[in-house]
Every structure is written in C-alpha cells, then in structure tokens.
Coordinates of C-alpha atoms and ligand atoms in Angstrom, one line a residue:
M1 CA 0.0 0.0 0.0
T2 CA 2.7 2.5 1.0
G3 CA 4.8 1.3 -1.9
R4 CA 2.0 2.0 -4.3
R5 CA 1.4 5.4 -2.7
T6 CA 5.1 6.3 -3.0
F7 CA 5.0 5.2 -6.6
G8 CA 1.9 7.3 -7.1
T9 CA 3.4 10.4 -5.5
L10 CA 6.6 10.0 -7.6
G11 CA 4.6 9.6 -10.8
F12 CA 2.6 12.7 -9.9
A13 CA 5.7 14.7 -9.3
A14 CA 7.2 13.5 -12.5
L15 CA 4.0 14.5 -14.4
A16 CA 4.1 17.9 -12.8
A17 CA 7.7 18.5 -13.8
A18 CA 6.9 17.3 -17.3
V19 CA 3.9 19.6 -17.7
I20 CA 5.7 22.6 -16.3
A21 CA 8.8 21.9 -18.4
V22 CA 6.9 21.3 -21.7
V23 CA 4.6 24.4 -21.2
G24 CA 7.6 26.4 -20.0
L25 CA 9.8 25.6 -23.0
L26 CA 7.2 26.0 -25.7
P27 CA 7.8 29.0 -27.9
M28 CA 4.8 31.3 -27.4
D29 CA 4.3 35.0 -27.9
S30 CA 3.2 36.9 -24.9
Y31 CA -0.3 37.4 -26.1
T32 CA -0.9 33.6 -26.3
V33 CA 0.6 33.1 -22.9
H34 CA -1.7 35.8 -21.6
I35 CA -4.8 34.1 -23.0
L36 CA -3.7 30.7 -21.7
V37 CA -3.0 32.0 -18.1
Q38 CA -6.4 33.6 -18.1
T39 CA -8.0 30.3 -19.4
A40 CA -6.3 28.1 -16.8
T41 CA -7.0 30.3 -13.8
F42 CA -10.6 31.0 -14.8
A43 CA -11.1 27.2 -15.4
I44 CA -10.1 26.5 -11.9
A45 CA -12.8 28.8 -10.6
V46 CA -15.3 27.3 -13.0
F47 CA -14.4 23.8 -11.6
G48 CA -15.7 25.2 -8.4
L49 CA -19.1 25.7 -10.0
T50 CA -18.9 22.2 -11.5
V51 CA -18.8 21.0 -7.9
V52 CA -21.5 23.2 -6.3
L53 CA -23.9 23.6 -9.2
G54 CA -23.1 20.7 -11.4
L55 CA -22.7 18.0 -8.8
C56 CA -24.7 19.3 -5.9
G57 CA -27.3 21.4 -7.7
Q58 CA -26.9 24.5 -5.6
I59 CA -26.8 27.9 -7.4
N60 CA -23.8 30.1 -6.6
L61 CA -23.9 33.5 -8.2
A62 CA -20.9 34.8 -6.2
Q63 CA -18.0 32.8 -7.8
A64 CA -16.4 36.0 -9.0
A65 CA -16.5 37.3 -5.3
F66 CA -14.5 34.1 -4.2
F67 CA -12.2 34.6 -7.2
G68 CA -11.7 38.2 -6.1
L69 CA -11.2 37.2 -2.5
G70 CA -8.3 34.9 -3.6
A71 CA -6.9 37.5 -6.0
Y72 CA -6.9 40.2 -3.3
A73 CA -5.5 37.9 -0.7
V74 CA -2.6 37.1 -2.9
G75 CA -2.3 40.7 -4.2
L76 CA -2.3 42.4 -0.9
G77 CA -0.5 39.5 0.8
T78 CA 2.5 39.7 -1.5
T79 CA 2.6 43.5 -1.7
A80 CA 1.3 45.2 1.5
L81 CA 2.1 42.2 3.8
H82 CA 5.3 41.2 2.0
L83 CA 4.3 37.6 2.3
N84 CA 5.7 34.7 0.2
F85 CA 3.4 33.8 -2.7
W86 CA 2.6 30.4 -1.2
L87 CA 1.8 31.8 2.2
A88 CA -0.5 34.4 0.6
M89 CA -2.2 31.6 -1.3
L90 CA -2.7 29.7 1.9
M91 CA -4.3 32.8 3.3
A92 CA -6.5 33.1 0.3
V93 CA -7.7 29.5 0.7
A94 CA -8.3 30.0 4.4
L95 CA -10.4 33.1 3.8
A96 CA -12.4 31.4 1.1
V97 CA -13.1 28.3 3.3
L98 CA -14.3 30.7 6.0
A99 CA -16.4 32.8 3.8
G100 CA -17.7 29.9 1.8
A101 CA -18.7 27.8 4.8
L102 CA -20.2 30.7 6.6
L103 CA -22.3 31.7 3.5
G104 CA -23.2 28.1 3.1
M105 CA -24.2 27.5 6.8
T106 CA -26.3 30.6 6.9
T107 CA -28.1 30.3 3.6
L108 CA -28.2 26.6 2.5
R109 CA -31.3 25.9 4.4
L110 CA -33.0 28.3 2.1
G111 CA -32.3 26.8 -1.3
G112 CA -33.8 27.8 -4.7
H113 CA -34.5 31.5 -5.4
Y114 CA -33.5 32.6 -1.9
L115 CA -30.1 31.0 -2.3
A116 CA -29.6 32.7 -5.6
M117 CA -30.5 36.1 -4.0
V118 CA -28.3 35.7 -1.0
T119 CA -25.3 34.7 -3.1
I120 CA -25.9 37.8 -5.3
S121 CA -26.0 39.9 -2.1
F122 CA -22.7 38.4 -1.0
Q123 CA -21.2 39.2 -4.4
Q124 CA -22.3 42.8 -4.1
I125 CA -21.0 43.2 -0.6
I126 CA -17.6 41.9 -1.6
T127 CA -17.5 44.3 -4.5
L128 CA -18.5 47.2 -2.3
V129 CA -15.8 46.3 0.2
M130 CA -13.2 46.2 -2.6
V131 CA -14.2 49.6 -3.9
N132 CA -14.8 51.4 -0.7
W133 CA -12.4 50.1 1.9
I134 CA -9.7 52.2 0.4
P135 CA -7.1 52.0 3.2
V136 CA -6.9 48.3 2.9
T137 CA -8.0 47.4 -0.7
R138 CA -6.7 50.7 -2.3
G139 CA -10.2 51.1 -3.7
P140 CA -10.9 51.5 -7.5
D141 CA -7.2 52.0 -8.2
G142 CA -6.6 48.3 -7.5
V143 CA -3.4 46.6 -6.4
S144 CA -0.3 46.4 -8.6
G145 CA 3.1 44.9 -8.4
I146 CA 1.9 41.5 -7.3
A147 CA 4.7 39.0 -7.0
R148 CA 5.1 35.5 -8.5
P149 CA 6.5 32.6 -6.6
P150 CA 10.2 31.9 -6.9
F151 CA 11.3 29.8 -9.9
F152 CA 8.0 30.8 -11.7
E153 CA 8.9 34.4 -12.5
S154 CA 9.1 34.0 -16.2
A155 CA 5.8 34.1 -18.2
N156 CA 6.2 30.6 -19.6
A157 CA 7.2 29.0 -16.3
Y158 CA 4.2 30.7 -14.6
L159 CA 1.9 29.4 -17.3
G160 CA 3.3 25.9 -16.7
L161 CA 2.4 26.3 -13.0
C162 CA -1.1 27.4 -13.8
V163 CA -1.7 24.6 -16.3
F164 CA -0.4 22.1 -13.8
A165 CA -2.6 23.4 -11.1
M166 CA -5.6 23.3 -13.5
A167 CA -4.8 19.7 -14.5
A168 CA -4.4 18.5 -10.9
I169 CA -7.6 20.2 -9.7
G170 CA -9.4 19.2 -12.8
Y171 CA -8.4 15.6 -12.1
F172 CA -9.6 15.9 -8.5
V173 CA -13.0 17.3 -9.6
W174 CA -13.3 14.6 -12.4
R175 CA -12.8 11.9 -9.7
L176 CA -15.1 13.5 -7.2
P177 CA -18.5 12.1 -8.5
H178 CA -17.1 8.6 -8.0
T179 CA -16.4 9.2 -4.3
R180 CA -18.7 8.9 -1.3
L181 CA -19.0 12.7 -1.0
G182 CA -19.5 13.1 -4.7
R183 CA -22.3 10.5 -4.9
A184 CA -24.0 12.2 -1.9
M185 CA -23.8 15.5 -3.8
R186 CA -25.4 14.0 -6.9
A187 CA -28.1 12.4 -4.8
I188 CA -28.9 15.8 -3.3
R189 CA -29.1 17.4 -6.7
D190 CA -31.5 14.8 -8.0
N191 CA -33.8 14.5 -4.9
E192 CA -33.0 16.1 -1.6
L193 CA -35.7 14.3 0.3
A194 CA -34.8 10.9 -1.0
A195 CA -31.1 11.6 -0.3
S196 CA -31.8 12.4 3.3
V197 CA -33.9 9.2 3.7
A198 CA -31.1 7.2 2.0
G199 CA -28.9 8.4 4.8
V200 CA -27.1 11.5 3.3
N201 CA -26.5 14.3 5.8
V202 CA -27.9 16.9 3.3
Y203 CA -26.9 20.0 5.1
R204 CA -23.3 19.0 5.8
V205 CA -22.7 17.8 2.2
K206 CA -24.1 21.1 0.9
V207 CA -21.8 23.2 3.1
A208 CA -18.9 21.0 1.9
A209 CA -19.8 21.7 -1.7
F210 CA -20.1 25.4 -1.1
A211 CA -16.7 25.5 0.8
L212 CA -15.0 23.4 -1.9
S213 CA -16.4 25.7 -4.6
A214 CA -15.1 28.8 -2.7
I215 CA -11.6 27.2 -2.3
L216 CA -11.4 26.6 -6.1
G217 CA -12.6 30.1 -6.8
A218 CA -9.9 31.5 -4.5
I219 CA -7.1 29.4 -5.9
G220 CA -8.0 30.4 -9.4
G221 CA -8.2 34.1 -8.3
G222 CA -4.8 33.9 -6.5
L223 CA -3.1 32.4 -9.5
F224 CA -4.8 35.0 -11.7
A225 CA -3.6 37.9 -9.6
S226 CA 0.1 36.9 -9.8
G227 CA -0.3 36.1 -13.5
F228 CA -1.3 39.6 -14.4
A229 CA 0.5 41.4 -11.4
Y230 CA -2.5 43.7 -11.1
V231 CA -6.1 43.4 -9.8
S232 CA -8.9 45.9 -9.5
P233 CA -12.6 45.6 -8.3
D234 CA -14.2 45.7 -11.7
Q235 CA -12.5 42.3 -12.6
F236 CA -14.6 40.6 -9.9
S237 CA -18.0 42.1 -10.3
F238 CA -21.4 40.3 -10.5
A239 CA -21.1 40.4 -14.3
E240 CA -18.1 38.2 -14.0
S241 CA -20.0 35.7 -11.8
I242 CA -22.5 35.5 -14.7
V243 CA -19.7 34.8 -17.1
F244 CA -18.5 32.0 -14.8
I245 CA -22.0 30.5 -14.7
T246 CA -22.3 30.8 -18.5
M247 CA -18.9 29.0 -18.9
T248 CA -20.1 26.0 -16.9
L249 CA -23.5 25.8 -18.6
L250 CA -22.0 26.2 -22.1
G251 CA -19.3 23.5 -21.7
G252 CA -21.4 21.1 -19.6
V253 CA -22.2 21.7 -15.9
S254 CA -21.4 18.3 -14.5
S255 CA -17.9 17.7 -15.7
P256 CA -14.6 19.6 -15.4
I257 CA -13.9 18.8 -19.1
G258 CA -17.1 20.7 -19.8
A259 CA -15.9 23.5 -17.6
L260 CA -12.6 23.8 -19.5
I261 CA -14.4 23.8 -22.8
G262 CA -16.8 26.5 -21.7
T263 CA -14.0 28.6 -20.2
G264 CA -11.8 28.3 -23.3
L265 CA -14.6 29.1 -25.7
L266 CA -15.8 32.2 -23.7
I267 CA -12.3 33.5 -23.5
V268 CA -11.1 32.7 -27.0
L269 CA -14.4 33.4 -28.8
P270 CA -14.6 37.1 -28.0
E271 CA -10.9 37.5 -28.7
S272 CA -11.2 35.9 -32.1
L273 CA -14.2 38.0 -33.0
R274 CA -12.4 41.2 -32.1
F275 CA -11.5 41.9 -35.7
M276 CA -15.1 42.8 -36.2
K277 CA -14.8 45.7 -33.9
S278 CA -15.1 48.1 -36.9
V279 CA -18.8 47.3 -37.0
P280 CA -20.1 48.3 -33.6
G281 CA -22.3 45.8 -31.9
L282 CA -21.8 43.1 -34.5
Y283 CA -19.3 41.2 -32.5
L284 CA -21.5 41.1 -29.4
A285 CA -24.5 40.0 -31.4
L286 CA -22.6 37.1 -33.0
Y287 CA -21.2 36.1 -29.6
G288 CA -24.6 36.1 -28.0
L289 CA -26.1 34.2 -30.9
A290 CA -23.5 31.5 -30.7
I291 CA -24.2 31.0 -27.0
I292 CA -27.9 30.9 -27.4
L293 CA -27.6 28.3 -30.2
I294 CA -25.3 26.1 -28.2
I295 CA -27.5 26.1 -25.1
R296 CA -30.6 25.7 -27.2
Y297 CA -29.4 22.6 -29.0
M298 CA -27.1 21.1 -26.3
P299 CA -29.0 21.5 -23.1
D300 CA -26.4 19.5 -21.2
G301 CA -23.6 21.7 -22.7
I302 CA -21.1 20.7 -25.3
W303 CA -19.4 18.0 -23.2
G304 CA -22.8 16.6 -22.1
F305 CA -23.7 16.3 -25.8
V306 CA -20.4 14.5 -26.6
Q307 CA -20.7 12.2 -23.6
D308 CA -24.2 11.2 -24.5
R309 CA -23.0 10.2 -28.0
V310 CA -20.1 8.3 -26.5
R311 CA -22.3 6.4 -24.1
R312 CA -24.5 5.2 -26.9
W313 CA -21.5 3.7 -28.8
L314 CA -19.8 2.3 -25.7
P315 CA -22.3 0.8 -23.3
P316 CA -20.7 -0.2 -19.9
A317 CA -19.3 -3.7 -19.6
P318 CA -21.8 -6.3 -18.2
F319 CA -21.0 -7.8 -14.8
T320 CA -19.0 -11.0 -14.7
G321 CA -20.2 -13.9 -12.5
P322 CA -23.5 -14.3 -10.8
P323 CA -24.7 -11.7 -8.2
A324 CA -24.2 -12.5 -4.5
E325 CA -27.1 -13.5 -2.3
L326 CA -28.6 -10.5 -0.5
V327 CA -27.9 -10.6 3.2
L328 CA -30.0 -8.5 5.4
T329 CA -27.8 -8.7 8.5
R330 CA -29.5 -6.2 10.7
G331 CA -32.9 -7.6 10.0
T332 CA -32.0 -11.0 11.3
A333 CA -29.9 -9.9 14.3
A334 CA -32.8 -9.5 16.6
G335 CA -31.9 -7.3 19.5
T336 CA -35.4 -6.9 21.0
R337 CA -38.8 -8.5 20.3
V338 CA -40.3 -5.1 19.4
A339 CA -39.0 -3.5 16.2
L340 CA -40.8 -0.3 16.5
Q341 CA -42.7 1.4 19.3
V342 CA -44.9 4.4 18.6
R343 CA -46.2 6.3 21.7
D344 CA -48.8 9.0 21.6
L345 CA -47.4 10.3 18.3
A346 CA -48.9 13.6 17.1
K347 CA -48.3 15.8 14.1
H348 CA -50.4 19.0 13.7
F349 CA -50.3 21.3 10.7
G350 CA -51.7 24.5 12.2
G351 CA -55.2 23.5 13.2
V352 CA -55.2 20.2 11.2
K353 CA -54.4 17.2 13.5
A354 CA -53.1 15.0 10.7
V355 CA -51.8 12.5 13.3
D356 CA -53.5 12.6 16.7
K357 CA -51.9 10.7 19.6
V358 CA -51.3 7.5 17.8
S359 CA -49.8 4.5 19.6
F360 CA -48.9 1.1 18.2
S361 CA -46.0 -1.3 18.2
V362 CA -44.5 -3.4 15.5
S363 CA -43.1 -6.7 16.6
Q364 CA -39.9 -8.1 15.2
G365 CA -40.3 -10.1 12.0
G366 CA -43.2 -10.3 9.6
V367 CA -45.4 -7.7 8.0
H368 CA -47.4 -5.1 9.8
A369 CA -50.0 -3.1 7.8
L370 CA -51.0 0.5 8.5
I371 CA -54.4 1.1 6.8
G372 CA -57.1 3.8 6.7
P373 CA -59.1 5.9 4.3
N374 CA -57.5 8.7 2.3
G375 CA -56.3 11.6 4.4
S376 CA -56.4 9.5 7.6
G377 CA -52.7 10.4 8.4
K378 CA -50.8 7.3 7.1
T379 CA -48.2 9.1 5.0
T380 CA -47.8 11.8 7.7
T381 CA -47.2 9.0 10.3
L382 CA -44.5 7.6 8.0
N383 CA -43.0 11.0 7.5
V384 CA -42.7 11.6 11.2
L385 CA -41.3 8.1 11.7
S386 CA -38.6 8.6 9.1
G387 CA -37.7 12.1 10.4
L388 CA -39.0 14.2 7.4
Y389 CA -41.4 15.9 9.8
V390 CA -40.7 16.8 13.4
A391 CA -43.3 15.2 15.7
T392 CA -45.6 17.7 17.6
S393 CA -45.5 15.3 20.5
G394 CA -45.0 11.7 21.4
S395 CA -42.0 9.4 20.9
V396 CA -40.7 6.8 18.5
L397 CA -38.4 3.9 19.6
L398 CA -36.6 1.8 17.0
G399 CA -35.5 -1.5 18.5
G400 CA -35.7 0.1 21.9
R401 CA -33.7 3.1 21.0
D402 CA -35.4 6.5 21.1
I403 CA -35.1 8.1 17.7
T404 CA -37.8 10.8 18.1
T405 CA -35.4 13.8 17.7
L406 CA -32.9 12.3 15.2
P407 CA -32.7 13.8 11.7
A408 CA -33.7 11.6 8.7
H409 CA -30.2 10.5 7.7
A410 CA -29.4 9.5 11.3
R411 CA -32.5 7.4 11.4
T412 CA -31.4 5.6 8.3
A413 CA -28.1 4.9 9.9
A414 CA -30.0 3.6 13.0
G415 CA -31.8 1.1 10.8
L416 CA -34.8 2.6 9.1
G417 CA -35.4 2.2 5.4
R418 CA -38.3 3.5 3.4
T419 CA -39.9 4.1 0.1
F420 CA -42.2 6.9 -1.0
Q421 CA -45.8 7.0 -2.1
N422 CA -44.6 9.2 -5.1
I423 CA -41.5 7.4 -6.3
R424 CA -38.4 9.4 -5.5
L425 CA -35.4 8.1 -7.3
F426 CA -32.2 9.8 -8.3
R427 CA -33.3 10.4 -11.9
S428 CA -30.0 11.2 -13.6
M429 CA -28.4 8.0 -12.3
T430 CA -28.6 4.3 -13.3
A431 CA -30.4 1.8 -11.3
L432 CA -27.1 0.5 -9.9
E433 CA -26.0 4.0 -8.9
N434 CA -29.3 4.6 -7.0
V435 CA -28.9 1.4 -5.1
V436 CA -25.2 2.0 -4.4
I437 CA -26.1 5.2 -2.6
G438 CA -28.5 3.3 -0.4
A439 CA -25.8 0.8 0.4
E440 CA -23.1 3.4 1.0
Q441 CA -25.1 5.8 3.2
G442 CA -27.1 3.2 5.0
G443 CA -25.9 0.0 6.6
A444 CA -22.5 -0.4 4.8
R445 CA -21.2 2.9 6.2
G446 CA -18.0 1.4 7.4
H447 CA -17.2 -0.2 4.0
A448 CA -15.5 2.4 1.9
D449 CA -14.6 -0.2 -0.6
H450 CA -16.4 0.6 -3.8
A451 CA -16.3 -2.9 -5.2
R452 CA -18.1 -4.2 -2.1
L453 CA -20.8 -1.5 -2.4
V454 CA -21.4 -2.5 -6.0
E455 CA -21.6 -6.2 -4.9
L456 CA -24.2 -5.3 -2.3
A457 CA -26.2 -3.1 -4.7
R458 CA -26.1 -5.8 -7.3
A459 CA -27.4 -8.4 -4.8
A460 CA -30.2 -6.0 -3.9
L461 CA -31.1 -5.4 -7.5
A462 CA -31.0 -9.2 -8.2
F463 CA -33.3 -9.7 -5.3
V464 CA -36.0 -7.5 -6.8
G465 CA -35.3 -9.1 -10.3
L466 CA -33.6 -6.1 -12.1
E467 CA -30.0 -7.0 -11.9
A468 CA -29.7 -7.5 -15.7
R469 CA -30.7 -3.9 -16.3
A470 CA -28.5 -2.4 -13.6
H471 CA -26.6 0.0 -15.9
E472 CA -29.7 1.6 -17.4
R473 CA -30.9 5.1 -16.4
V474 CA -33.8 4.8 -13.9
T475 CA -36.0 7.1 -16.1
G476 CA -36.0 4.3 -18.7
F477 CA -37.8 1.8 -16.4
S478 CA -41.5 1.3 -16.1
Y479 CA -43.4 2.7 -13.1
G480 CA -43.6 -0.7 -11.5
H481 CA -39.9 -1.4 -11.9
Q482 CA -39.0 2.1 -10.5
R483 CA -40.9 1.1 -7.4
L484 CA -38.8 -2.1 -7.2
I485 CA -35.6 0.0 -7.6
E486 CA -36.7 2.1 -4.7
I487 CA -37.2 -1.0 -2.6
A488 CA -33.8 -2.3 -3.6
R489 CA -32.2 1.0 -2.6
A490 CA -33.8 0.8 0.8
L491 CA -32.8 -2.9 1.2
A492 CA -29.2 -2.1 0.3
G493 CA -29.1 0.2 3.3
Q494 CA -29.5 -2.9 5.5
P495 CA -32.4 -1.7 7.5
S496 CA -33.9 -3.3 10.6
L497 CA -37.3 -2.0 9.7
L498 CA -38.6 -1.3 6.2
L499 CA -41.4 1.3 5.8
L500 CA -43.3 1.0 2.5
D501 CA -45.8 3.8 1.5
E502 CA -48.3 2.3 -0.9
P503 CA -45.9 0.1 -2.9
G504 CA -48.8 -1.4 -4.8
A505 CA -50.2 1.9 -6.0
G506 CA -50.3 2.1 -9.8
L507 CA -49.2 -1.5 -10.4
N508 CA -51.1 -3.8 -12.7
S509 CA -52.4 -7.2 -11.4
S510 CA -49.3 -9.2 -12.4
E511 CA -47.0 -6.6 -10.9
K512 CA -49.0 -6.8 -7.7
L513 CA -48.6 -10.5 -7.5
A514 CA -44.8 -10.1 -8.0
L515 CA -44.9 -7.4 -5.3
R516 CA -46.7 -9.8 -2.9
D517 CA -44.1 -12.5 -3.5
L518 CA -41.3 -9.9 -3.0
L519 CA -42.7 -8.8 0.3
R520 CA -43.0 -12.4 1.4
R521 CA -39.4 -13.1 0.4
I522 CA -38.2 -10.0 2.3
A523 CA -40.1 -11.1 5.4
D524 CA -38.6 -14.6 5.0
K525 CA -35.2 -13.0 5.4
G526 CA -36.2 -11.8 8.8
L527 CA -36.7 -8.2 7.9
T528 CA -39.7 -6.5 9.6
I529 CA -42.0 -4.5 7.2
L530 CA -44.4 -1.7 8.0
I531 CA -46.6 -1.3 4.9
I532 CA -49.3 1.2 4.0
D533 CA -51.5 0.0 1.2
H534 CA -55.1 0.4 0.0
D535 CA -55.3 -3.0 -1.6
M536 CA -56.9 -5.2 1.0
T537 CA -56.2 -8.4 -0.9
L538 CA -52.5 -7.6 -0.7
V539 CA -52.7 -6.5 2.9
T540 CA -54.6 -9.6 4.0
E541 CA -52.3 -11.9 2.1
V542 CA -49.0 -10.6 3.5
A543 CA -49.7 -9.0 6.8
H544 CA -50.2 -10.6 10.2
Q545 CA -50.9 -7.4 12.2
I546 CA -52.9 -4.4 11.2
T547 CA -53.2 -0.9 12.6
V548 CA -56.2 1.2 11.4
L549 CA -56.1 5.0 11.3
N550 CA -59.1 7.3 10.8
F551 CA -59.0 11.1 11.1
G552 CA -55.5 10.8 12.5
R553 CA -56.5 8.5 15.3
C554 CA -55.8 4.8 15.8
I555 CA -59.2 3.1 15.8
A556 CA -58.1 -0.5 15.8
D557 CA -54.9 -2.5 16.2
G558 CA -54.3 -6.3 16.3
G559 CA -54.4 -9.5 14.3
V560 CA -55.7 -9.2 10.7
A561 CA -58.9 -11.3 10.9
Q562 CA -60.0 -9.8 14.2
V563 CA -59.4 -6.1 13.2
L564 CA -61.2 -6.4 9.9
Q565 CA -64.3 -7.7 11.6
Q566 CA -64.6 -4.6 13.9
P567 CA -67.7 -2.5 13.1
D568 CA -65.9 0.9 13.4
V569 CA -63.2 -0.3 10.9
I570 CA -65.9 -1.4 8.4
A571 CA -67.7 1.9 9.0
A572 CA -64.5 3.9 8.4
Y573 CA -64.1 2.3 5.0
L574 CA -67.7 1.9 3.8
G575 CA -69.7 4.4 5.8
T576 CA -68.2 7.8 6.2
E577 CA -65.9 8.1 3.2
P578 CA -67.9 7.4 -0.1
D579 CA -64.9 7.4 -2.4
A580 CA -62.5 5.5 -0.2
P581 CA -61.5 2.1 -1.5
A582 CA -63.5 -0.8 -0.1
F583 CA -62.2 -4.2 1.0
S584 CA -61.9 -5.7 -2.4
Ligands
LIG601 P1 -53.0 9.5 4.0 O1 -51.6 9.2 3.6 O2 -53.6 8.6 5.0 O3 -53.9 9.5 2.8 P2 -51.9 12.0 4.8 O4 -51.0 11.6 5.9 O5 -51.2 12.3 3.5 O6 -53.0 11.0 4.6 O7 -52.7 13.3 5.2 C1 -53.4 13.4 6.5 C2 -54.0 14.8 6.6 O8 -52.9 15.7 6.9 C3 -54.7 15.3 5.4 O9 -55.9 16.0 5.9 C4 -53.8 16.2 4.8 O10 -54.5 17.2 4.1 C5 -53.0 16.8 5.9 N1 -51.6 17.1 5.6 C6 -50.7 16.2 5.2 N2 -49.5 16.8 4.9 C7 -49.7 18.1 5.2 C8 -48.8 19.3 5.1 N3 -47.5 19.2 4.8 N4 -49.4 20.5 5.5 C9 -50.7 20.6 5.9 N5 -51.5 19.5 5.9 C10 -51.0 18.3 5.6
LIG602 MG1 -50.7 8.7 1.8

C-alpha cells in the first residue's frame, strides 16, 4: 500500500515536472501566454461551479467574489504584507473556506430562489468592500506589483504552473463524482428528500460543496492575480459571476472537461471576434447568438452532448459472474422483540391534526400493515417516523432506541429504510448508482470499498429481479420497476425495519402478484416491514398485524382477521368516506 502510494506520488511529481517543463519551454508569444494563463486560472474557478452547481445542484452567483477574494489575498499578501506567494495563497484558501462555509451555513437551508438572491448579495458586498475600503484594498485603483512565486517568475514558467494546477484540480473534480462525497452531492441534486432518507447528511454535504467551490474560486483568483500582477474591483463584479456560470452551462455543468471547454470558448471566442470591432455591436451580437444556439441545441452543454453520443456507442461492460445472495444482516440480528414502538405520536399542521396521539407497536419479523381511508394520516405518520417531519409530541423507539429527535439521515443509519408514495429516485443515475447510494449511506457505512458496495447493490437489484438492467438510467424503467428499484435502494441500506408507503399503487395485477411475492421473500429473510396499502387483498395476504387509522386517530390494532371484523373499521371504510376504497 505504502509502496503504491510512494509510486503514485513519484509519478505525480514527474508528471508535474513534465507539464511545467513542456509548457515552460514551448515557444509562445506573450499574447498567447496571456490568454492561456487567463483560461487556466478561470477554469479552476469554474471547476468550483462544477462541484457546487453541477454535482450538488446549488446555485452560486458569487463565484467572482470568491475569485476576487483569492486575488486580493494574494495581491495584498505579496505587496502590503510582504508575504511569500505560497503563504499568501494559503491565506486566500483559508479566507475562502471561512467565507464559503459561513455563507453556506447561513443560507443553505433556504435553497432555490432565496439561495440565488443571497449569493448575489454576498457578491455585491464583496464588490462594495473592494471599492470602498480604500485604506486596505486601495479602492478602485486596485493593487499592482503583485509578485510571483520563486522559480516561476518567467511568463512561460508561470503558465506551466497554472496549467499544472488546473490539470491537478481538474483531475480531482473529475474523480469526485465517484467518491462517497460526490455521490452524496449528486443524490442531493437529484432528490433532496430521497437523499436524506437514503442516509445522506444533506446540510453537511451542501456546506462542503459550497466551501469546496469557494476554495477553487480563491485558488483560481490567487493564480490570476500573480499572473497579471495587477487586480482591480471591476474584474470581480457580478457580471463576472454570470460569465463563470455561462462558462459552466456552455461547456457542460457536471464535468470539469465541460468547464474547461466552456471557459476556453468564452475567452477565445470574444478574442477571435475582435477583428469585427469596426462594425459596432456586430461582435457582441454574434457572440450572444453563438451561446444561445449552443445552449438551445445542447441543453447539457457541449461536453454533455459529446458524452451522450459516446455512451450510446460504448455501453458499460456487463457484470462477470453471478450476483451475490442479498444478506439482510441487521434484520435477522434481533436485539429486541419489538422492532418499532410508537407512543402518543402527534403531528399537527396548524389546526389540522393529521396524526393525533397514535400509539402502536410493530413486533420483530413479519409484515405489519397501516391502513385507513384517504387523508387519515398514514403518510404523515410515516414521514414523522422517518424524520422528514418533526413530531408535535410523542415518541418513537426503534429496536428500543429513542429516535424521536434524530434527523432523517441519522434514522437511516440507525436502521430505518423507506420508500415513497410518489416514487423518489435519483433520476440522472442508473439503477445501480441509485442502489449503491442506499448501500453506502445506510448499513454499509464502514465499508469504503467501492467494489463491495457494488456487490451489495447488485445483490439487492438481483433480489428484486432487475440486476440485468443495472446499468440503465432509472428514467427508462416502467413505473412498477421504478418502485422495485426504490425498494432495492432501501434494502441495500441494510435496514432493521422497512417502511413502504403504498408500494402497490399504480401497479397492474401481475406486478401486484410479484410485489406480494417480493414482500414475502423480504419477510422470510427476517426483515420487519411496516406497509401502507389500500389493496386489502395484498394486505390480508401478506400482513399478520394491522393498525387502522381514521382522522389521524388509531381506531383498531391487532391481528388481521380480528381487526377487519370490527364494526368501526368497516364503517370507516364503507360508511363515512364514499370514495374511499372498499375491501376488495
Ligand atoms: P394519507 O396518507 O392517510 O392519505 P396524509 O397523511 O397524507 O393521509 O394526510 C393526512 C392529513 O394531513 C390530510 O388532511 C392532509 O391534508 C394533511 N396534511 C398532510 N401533509 C400536510 C402538510 N404538509 N401540510 C398541511 N396539511 C397536511
Ligand atoms: Mg398517503
């Protein structure tokens, strides 16, 4: 292991030296060097957007502010503070982490339009500080005489350094989607709620994405400042943030290769159209038209378009060997006889008592059904159990452990798995990738080994009968199969209790039979299931215990045959709710 690591480090150093030497020795005129330094440093900042916007789906309209923060830290650090370039760069990164994490922590609970607005405000504040805090930033005059690091003083050598930094950071960002953190980011981008239920700590991952994006912005800015020896506030305005965003969208938002393509184009294109300056406005019009055309016909950017073509020609290699048997370790390792204990649980929405002092317990092993007419509070109960809603009062014990106040992802880690009434899959991913996230964030937390996660995900997919199509995008599956993938994702998290919200809804009769068999096979493996369903045939065939809700209250609880004979249960279904499904 250490031998391999030493070898890797040596190889990396050799590559670095080679890049710097080759770029440093190439004969180039100063104009070309200038354009290339700009491209390399901008690209690093745009890689930051690849992380926060492309991977994590969070809008950041302040990347120019982070770029400026880095540029000013290096600018003022090497001039006013007489720091070494590297120390100044370290200061830039530290400032960016601080600002990025702070901005993230205070705003990321907002999301959407609010997040966009707050990042714009942050951008404007930084610009105002640069312009008006004259004693420190020197105001509109800017900072000049910025130093370069030793050995990289010549234009070519410095370009070599920038290209190397860009390549190294680009490689890191390119690998990121295939790491645990990167997969968590993609899950959040695709479906935040499902991500949290699959075990992702949504808030922490978002803050990490924001901080990472800020760091890359600052590194790009710091290198930019030394490259041009001069910085001024107008270089880091809101308009520049828009340019950064356009670069990512144009090239392809989810890959650093796209970021590099977009950056290169938006720097080179205006330069190459400059000869048209004799006709005022023509150059801007053509430039705008080109961008509109590309974004119109390549919605995933240029690189997204290319990747799509490549994927069609080169489908991923099929698996070798049969899938492993799915092992539900936690389900069988019975700690207590009671899997779930719900005590006086209530959830009020203003005046609506959606769940009103409900108590029941689910014993270890077998299938427990939660039924009731539409609007009786079943889904709300499940949402409170899985931590998506905070309980108004009452408590929830999972295997004897009080989980009432835990956030959703922590409940998943504690052994809860669930599916949704409206399917929530990670839509940009394959079936396998969806299930890998369930495996990684849930029960297999300790196992960082990717091959093992894939094995587990494969086993879960095979268990629901979809292993042969593991590499297909989930959007290509039928509705019924998407439900199965959701169940596989929950199973891969190795839950001790599986919550299913109307898994039979929208399935045809043969799919329902398959679902019934699947539920029986899951129960046979020792995993406890709490299922909500309207289909009384399904419920009576698989469940041994039933809890009935009506108007948020528990009106019956016990063995199947006994509960279904109770007059108030029959009345709740047939009497008061004309359009509620009958026992059919
Ligand atoms: P079920 O799943 O049994 O059909 P729900 O749990 O979805 O019922 O809903 C129970 C009641 O709570 C309904 O009256 C519904 O309108 C209300 N409700 C559910 N979610 C919310 C919410 N987020 N805000 C306000 N009311 C809600
Ligand atoms: Mg419901």
